[in-house]
Coordinates of C-alpha atoms and ligand atoms in Angstrom, one line a residue:
X265 CA -0.1 0.0 0.1
X266 CA 1.3 3.5 -0.9
X267 CA 0.9 6.2 1.6
X268 CA -0.7 9.5 0.6
X269 CA 2.8 11.1 0.8
X270 CA 4.1 8.4 -1.7
X271 CA 1.3 8.9 -4.2
X272 CA 1.9 12.8 -4.0
X273 CA 5.4 12.2 -4.5
X274 CA 4.9 10.2 -7.5
X275 CA 2.5 12.6 -8.9
X276 CA 5.0 15.4 -8.3
X277 CA 8.2 13.8 -9.8
X278 CA 6.9 11.1 -12.0
X279 CA 8.6 8.3 -10.2
X280 CA 8.8 6.7 -6.8
X281 CA 11.6 4.7 -5.1
X282 CA 10.4 2.0 -2.6
X283 CA 13.1 0.1 -0.8
X284 CA 12.9 -3.5 0.4
X285 CA 10.1 -4.1 -2.1
X286 CA 11.3 -7.8 -3.4
X287 CA 12.9 -9.9 -1.0
X288 CA 16.3 -11.7 -1.4
X289 CA 14.6 -15.1 -1.9
X290 CA 12.3 -13.6 -4.7
X291 CA 15.2 -12.0 -6.4
X292 CA 17.3 -15.1 -6.3
X293 CA 14.5 -17.0 -7.9
X294 CA 14.1 -14.6 -10.7
X295 CA 17.9 -14.6 -11.3
X296 CA 18.3 -18.4 -11.1
X297 CA 15.2 -18.8 -13.5
X298 CA 16.8 -16.4 -16.0
X299 CA 20.0 -18.6 -16.0
X300 CA 17.8 -21.6 -16.5
X301 CA 16.2 -19.9 -19.5
X302 CA 19.5 -18.8 -21.0
X303 CA 20.7 -22.4 -20.5
X304 CA 18.0 -23.5 -22.8
X305 CA 18.6 -20.6 -25.5
X306 CA 20.1 -22.0 -28.6
X307 CA 21.9 -19.1 -30.2
X308 CA 21.8 -19.0 -33.9
X309 CA 24.5 -17.6 -36.4
X310 CA 22.8 -14.3 -37.2
X311 CA 21.4 -13.5 -33.7
X312 CA 18.8 -10.5 -33.1
X313 CA 20.6 -7.6 -31.4
X314 CA 18.7 -5.5 -28.9
X315 CA 20.3 -2.3 -30.0
X316 CA 20.0 0.0 -27.1
X317 CA 21.7 3.1 -28.5
X318 CA 19.1 5.9 -29.6
X319 CA 16.3 3.2 -28.7
X320 CA 16.6 1.9 -32.2
X321 CA 15.3 -1.7 -31.9
X322 CA 16.1 -4.1 -34.7
X323 CA 12.4 -4.6 -35.9
X324 CA 12.6 -7.9 -37.2
X325 CA 10.1 -10.9 -37.1
X326 CA 11.8 -12.1 -33.9
X327 CA 11.4 -8.9 -32.1
X328 CA 8.0 -8.3 -33.2
X329 CA 6.9 -11.7 -32.3
X330 CA 8.3 -11.7 -28.7
X331 CA 5.2 -9.9 -27.2
X332 CA 3.8 -13.4 -26.2
X333 CA 7.1 -15.3 -26.1
X334 CA 10.3 -15.8 -24.1
X335 CA 12.9 -14.3 -26.4
X336 CA 16.5 -13.4 -26.0
X337 CA 18.1 -10.2 -27.2
X338 CA 21.8 -9.7 -27.4
X339 CA 24.3 -7.0 -26.7
X340 CA 25.6 -5.3 -30.0
X341 CA 29.1 -6.1 -29.0
X342 CA 28.4 -9.7 -28.4
X343 CA 28.8 -10.5 -32.0
X344 CA 30.9 -9.2 -34.9
X345 CA 29.7 -7.9 -38.2
X346 CA 29.9 -11.5 -39.7
X347 CA 27.6 -12.7 -36.9
X348 CA 30.5 -14.4 -35.0
X349 CA 30.2 -14.6 -31.4
X350 CA 32.7 -12.5 -29.4
X351 CA 31.7 -13.5 -25.8
X352 CA 30.2 -16.7 -24.4
X353 CA 26.3 -16.8 -24.5
X354 CA 25.8 -16.1 -20.7
X355 CA 27.6 -12.8 -21.1
X356 CA 26.0 -11.9 -24.4
X357 CA 22.3 -11.4 -23.4
X358 CA 21.2 -8.0 -22.9
X359 CA 17.7 -8.9 -21.9
X360 CA 15.0 -11.7 -21.8
X361 CA 11.4 -10.5 -22.8
X362 CA 8.6 -10.1 -23.0
X363 CA 6.0 -12.6 -21.6
X364 CA 7.9 -14.8 -19.0
X365 CA 5.7 -13.4 -16.3
X366 CA 2.8 -15.3 -17.8
X367 CA 4.7 -18.1 -19.6
X368 CA 7.4 -19.2 -17.1
X369 CA 5.9 -20.9 -14.0
X370 CA 8.8 -20.0 -11.6
X371 CA 8.7 -16.3 -12.9
X372 CA 5.1 -16.0 -12.8
X373 CA 4.8 -17.5 -9.2
X374 CA 7.2 -14.7 -8.0
X375 CA 5.5 -11.9 -9.9
X376 CA 2.3 -12.9 -8.7
X377 CA 3.4 -12.5 -5.2
X378 CA 4.1 -8.7 -5.7
X379 CA 1.3 -6.2 -5.3
X380 CA 1.9 -4.3 -8.4
X381 CA -1.6 -4.3 -9.9
X382 CA -2.8 -2.8 -6.5
X383 CA -0.3 -0.1 -6.7
X384 CA -1.5 0.7 -10.4
X385 CA -4.9 1.1 -8.9
X386 CA -3.8 3.3 -6.2
X387 CA -2.0 5.4 -8.9
X388 CA -5.4 5.9 -10.8
X389 CA -5.5 2.9 -13.2
X390 CA -8.9 1.4 -13.4
X391 CA -8.0 -2.2 -14.9
X392 CA -4.3 -2.8 -14.9
X393 CA -2.8 -5.5 -17.2
X394 CA 0.8 -6.4 -16.9
X395 CA 1.4 -6.4 -20.5
X396 CA 5.4 -6.8 -20.8
X397 CA 8.1 -8.2 -18.6
X398 CA 11.8 -7.9 -19.1
X399 CA 14.8 -9.5 -17.4
X400 CA 17.6 -6.9 -18.0
X401 CA 21.1 -8.3 -17.5
X402 CA 23.3 -5.1 -17.8
X403 CA 26.2 -7.4 -18.1
X404 CA 29.6 -6.3 -16.5
X405 CA 31.7 -4.5 -19.3
X406 CA 29.3 -5.1 -22.2
X407 CA 25.8 -4.0 -20.9
X408 CA 24.8 -1.2 -23.2
X409 CA 23.3 2.2 -22.6
X410 CA 19.4 2.4 -22.9
X411 CA 18.8 5.9 -24.4
X412 CA 16.4 8.6 -23.0
X413 CA 12.9 7.5 -23.6
X414 CA 9.4 7.4 -22.4
X415 CA 7.7 4.0 -21.8
X416 CA 4.4 5.2 -23.4
X417 CA 6.2 5.6 -26.5
X418 CA 6.3 1.6 -26.9
X419 CA 2.9 0.8 -25.1
X420 CA 0.6 3.5 -26.4
X421 CA -2.9 3.8 -25.3
X422 CA -5.4 6.7 -25.5
X423 CA -5.4 8.3 -23.1
X424 CA -1.9 7.5 -22.0
X425 CA -1.9 4.9 -19.2
X426 CA 1.5 3.2 -19.1
X427 CA 3.2 2.6 -15.7
X428 CA 6.6 0.8 -15.3
X429 CA 7.8 -1.2 -12.4
X430 CA 11.7 -1.4 -12.4
X431 CA 12.9 -4.1 -9.6
X432 CA 16.5 -4.0 -8.8
X433 CA 17.7 -7.6 -8.5
X434 CA 21.2 -6.4 -7.6
X435 CA 22.6 -3.2 -6.4
X436 CA 22.4 -0.4 -8.9
X437 CA 24.9 2.6 -8.9
X438 CA 26.4 5.1 -11.3
X439 CA 29.3 2.6 -12.1
X440 CA 27.0 -0.3 -13.3
X441 CA 24.3 1.7 -15.1
X442 CA 21.6 2.5 -12.6
X443 CA 18.5 4.1 -13.9
X444 CA 18.5 8.1 -14.4
X445 CA 15.5 10.1 -14.7
X446 CA 14.2 13.7 -15.2
X447 CA 12.3 14.6 -12.0
X448 CA 9.0 16.1 -13.2
X449 CA 9.6 15.2 -16.8
X450 CA 6.3 13.2 -16.9
X451 CA 4.6 16.6 -17.5
X452 CA 6.2 17.1 -20.9
X453 CA 4.3 15.6 -23.9
X454 CA 4.9 12.1 -25.4
X455 CA 7.6 12.7 -28.0
X456 CA 7.3 9.7 -30.0
X457 CA 5.4 6.6 -30.9
X458 CA 6.9 3.1 -31.8
X459 CA 4.4 1.5 -34.1
X460 CA 4.2 -1.6 -36.6
X461 CA 4.5 -0.2 -40.1
X462 CA 3.0 -1.2 -43.4
X463 CA 6.2 -2.9 -44.5
X464 CA 6.0 -5.6 -41.7
X465 CA 8.6 -3.8 -39.5
X466 CA 8.3 -1.1 -36.9
X467 CA 9.1 2.7 -37.0
X468 CA 9.1 5.7 -34.7
X469 CA 6.6 8.5 -35.3
X470 CA 7.4 11.9 -34.0
X471 CA 4.5 13.4 -31.9
X472 CA 6.5 16.4 -30.3
X473 CA 9.5 17.7 -32.0
X474 CA 10.7 19.8 -29.2
X475 CA 14.2 18.9 -27.6
X476 CA 14.4 17.1 -24.3
X477 CA 14.7 19.7 -21.3
X478 CA 18.3 20.6 -20.5
X479 CA 18.0 19.8 -16.8
X480 CA 20.3 17.1 -15.4
X481 CA 18.9 13.5 -14.8
X482 CA 18.7 12.4 -11.3
X483 CA 20.9 9.2 -10.6
X484 CA 18.6 6.6 -9.0
X485 CA 21.3 4.7 -7.1
X486 CA 19.4 1.9 -5.1
X487 CA 20.1 -1.3 -3.3
X488 CA 19.0 -4.7 -4.5
X489 CA 15.3 -5.2 -3.5
X490 CA 14.2 -1.7 -4.4
X491 CA 11.2 -0.9 -6.7
X492 CA 11.2 2.3 -8.7
X493 CA 7.8 3.0 -10.3
X494 CA 7.9 5.1 -13.5
X495 CA 5.1 7.0 -14.9
X496 CA 4.7 6.3 -18.7
X497 CA 5.9 9.7 -19.8
X498 CA 8.9 10.1 -17.5
X499 CA 12.0 10.5 -19.6
X500 CA 14.5 8.0 -18.2
X501 CA 17.9 6.4 -19.3
X502 CA 20.7 4.1 -18.2
X503 CA 24.4 4.3 -19.1
X504 CA 26.5 1.4 -20.4
X505 CA 27.9 -0.7 -17.6
X506 CA 31.6 -0.1 -17.6
X507 CA 32.2 -1.6 -14.2
X508 CA 32.9 -5.2 -13.5
X509 CA 29.7 -5.6 -11.4
X510 CA 26.5 -6.9 -13.0
X511 CA 23.3 -5.0 -12.6
X512 CA 20.3 -7.2 -13.0
X513 CA 16.8 -5.8 -13.0
X514 CA 13.2 -7.1 -13.7
X515 CA 10.7 -4.8 -15.2
X516 CA 6.9 -5.2 -15.6
X517 CA 5.1 -2.7 -17.6
X518 CA 1.2 -2.2 -17.1
X519 CA -1.5 -0.4 -19.2
X520 CA -5.0 0.4 -18.3
X521 CA -7.5 -1.9 -20.1
X522 CA -10.1 0.8 -19.7
X523 CA -8.0 2.9 -22.3
X524 CA -7.9 2.0 -25.9
X525 CA -4.7 0.1 -26.8
X526 CA -3.4 0.9 -30.2
X527 CA -3.9 -1.8 -32.8
X528 CA -0.5 -0.8 -34.3
X529 CA 1.5 -1.0 -31.1
X530 CA 4.6 -3.3 -31.6
X531 CA 3.4 -5.5 -28.7
X532 CA 0.3 -7.6 -29.6
X533 CA -0.7 -10.4 -27.3
X534 CA -3.8 -12.3 -26.2
X535 CA -2.0 -13.6 -23.2
X536 CA -3.3 -12.6 -19.8
Ligands
AKG696 O1 17.1 -1.3 -16.9 C1 17.5 -0.3 -17.7 O2 18.8 -0.1 -17.7 C2 16.5 0.3 -18.4 C3 15.1 0.0 -18.3 C4 14.0 0.8 -18.8 O3 14.3 1.8 -19.3 C5 12.6 0.5 -18.7 O4 12.3 -0.5 -18.1 O5 11.8 1.4 -19.4

């Protein structure tokens, strides 16, 4: 349960930090299960790369089909231009997504213990739906930057309704690529939409061409177990992990089913 003060803080700054939200056992289960999933992943010669720079996703069939699957996305530096692997599989994965919270029994069991849907309701959502999950590895030395973005760009509803839950599975600090956010930035308009285009891929459409505000981003350095709730319009970012320490996180993104979900959003799924 959120206090009135926490709700007011979320409404004021566009994010909320809650320590000790997910316990050590739950974190360990999510991390161990992610390793089990990676063990079962059979890499192919030309793997899909989740290109984090500038939020440009490789919009191929694998990515667009991942909304109701458990898929594996690689760090750009994990393969060379000929598609040859440069690092071992377990160090190459950028993230796993996007439906393990429904499809993977271990992951589902842990996620179902967390009161995230109730928090959405407290923050004004009428019918919360957990649409997208990601296990983000932010691998030591190779974990790439995630460019400044607003989550409603990717999960667009009318009116906008997306809320992101970012769970620190390990300590996150400025050295290993903690989240950074623009306090109050959720009041600026949505800048872009990422949508399925008529060529079978996906594209960005500009909704608001004004530049990002100049203000500095706030470093959200948090210990393992912390939840950061992100308003769907809040600009946020994470730098590359140049340290030798990994920074795993699990994210869940909700939308309000009382709002119209765009038929050309990249993520289309019947899973509930
Ligand atoms: O974990 C990260 O580095 C970025 C995650 C993020 O931007 C998101 O979940 O929207």
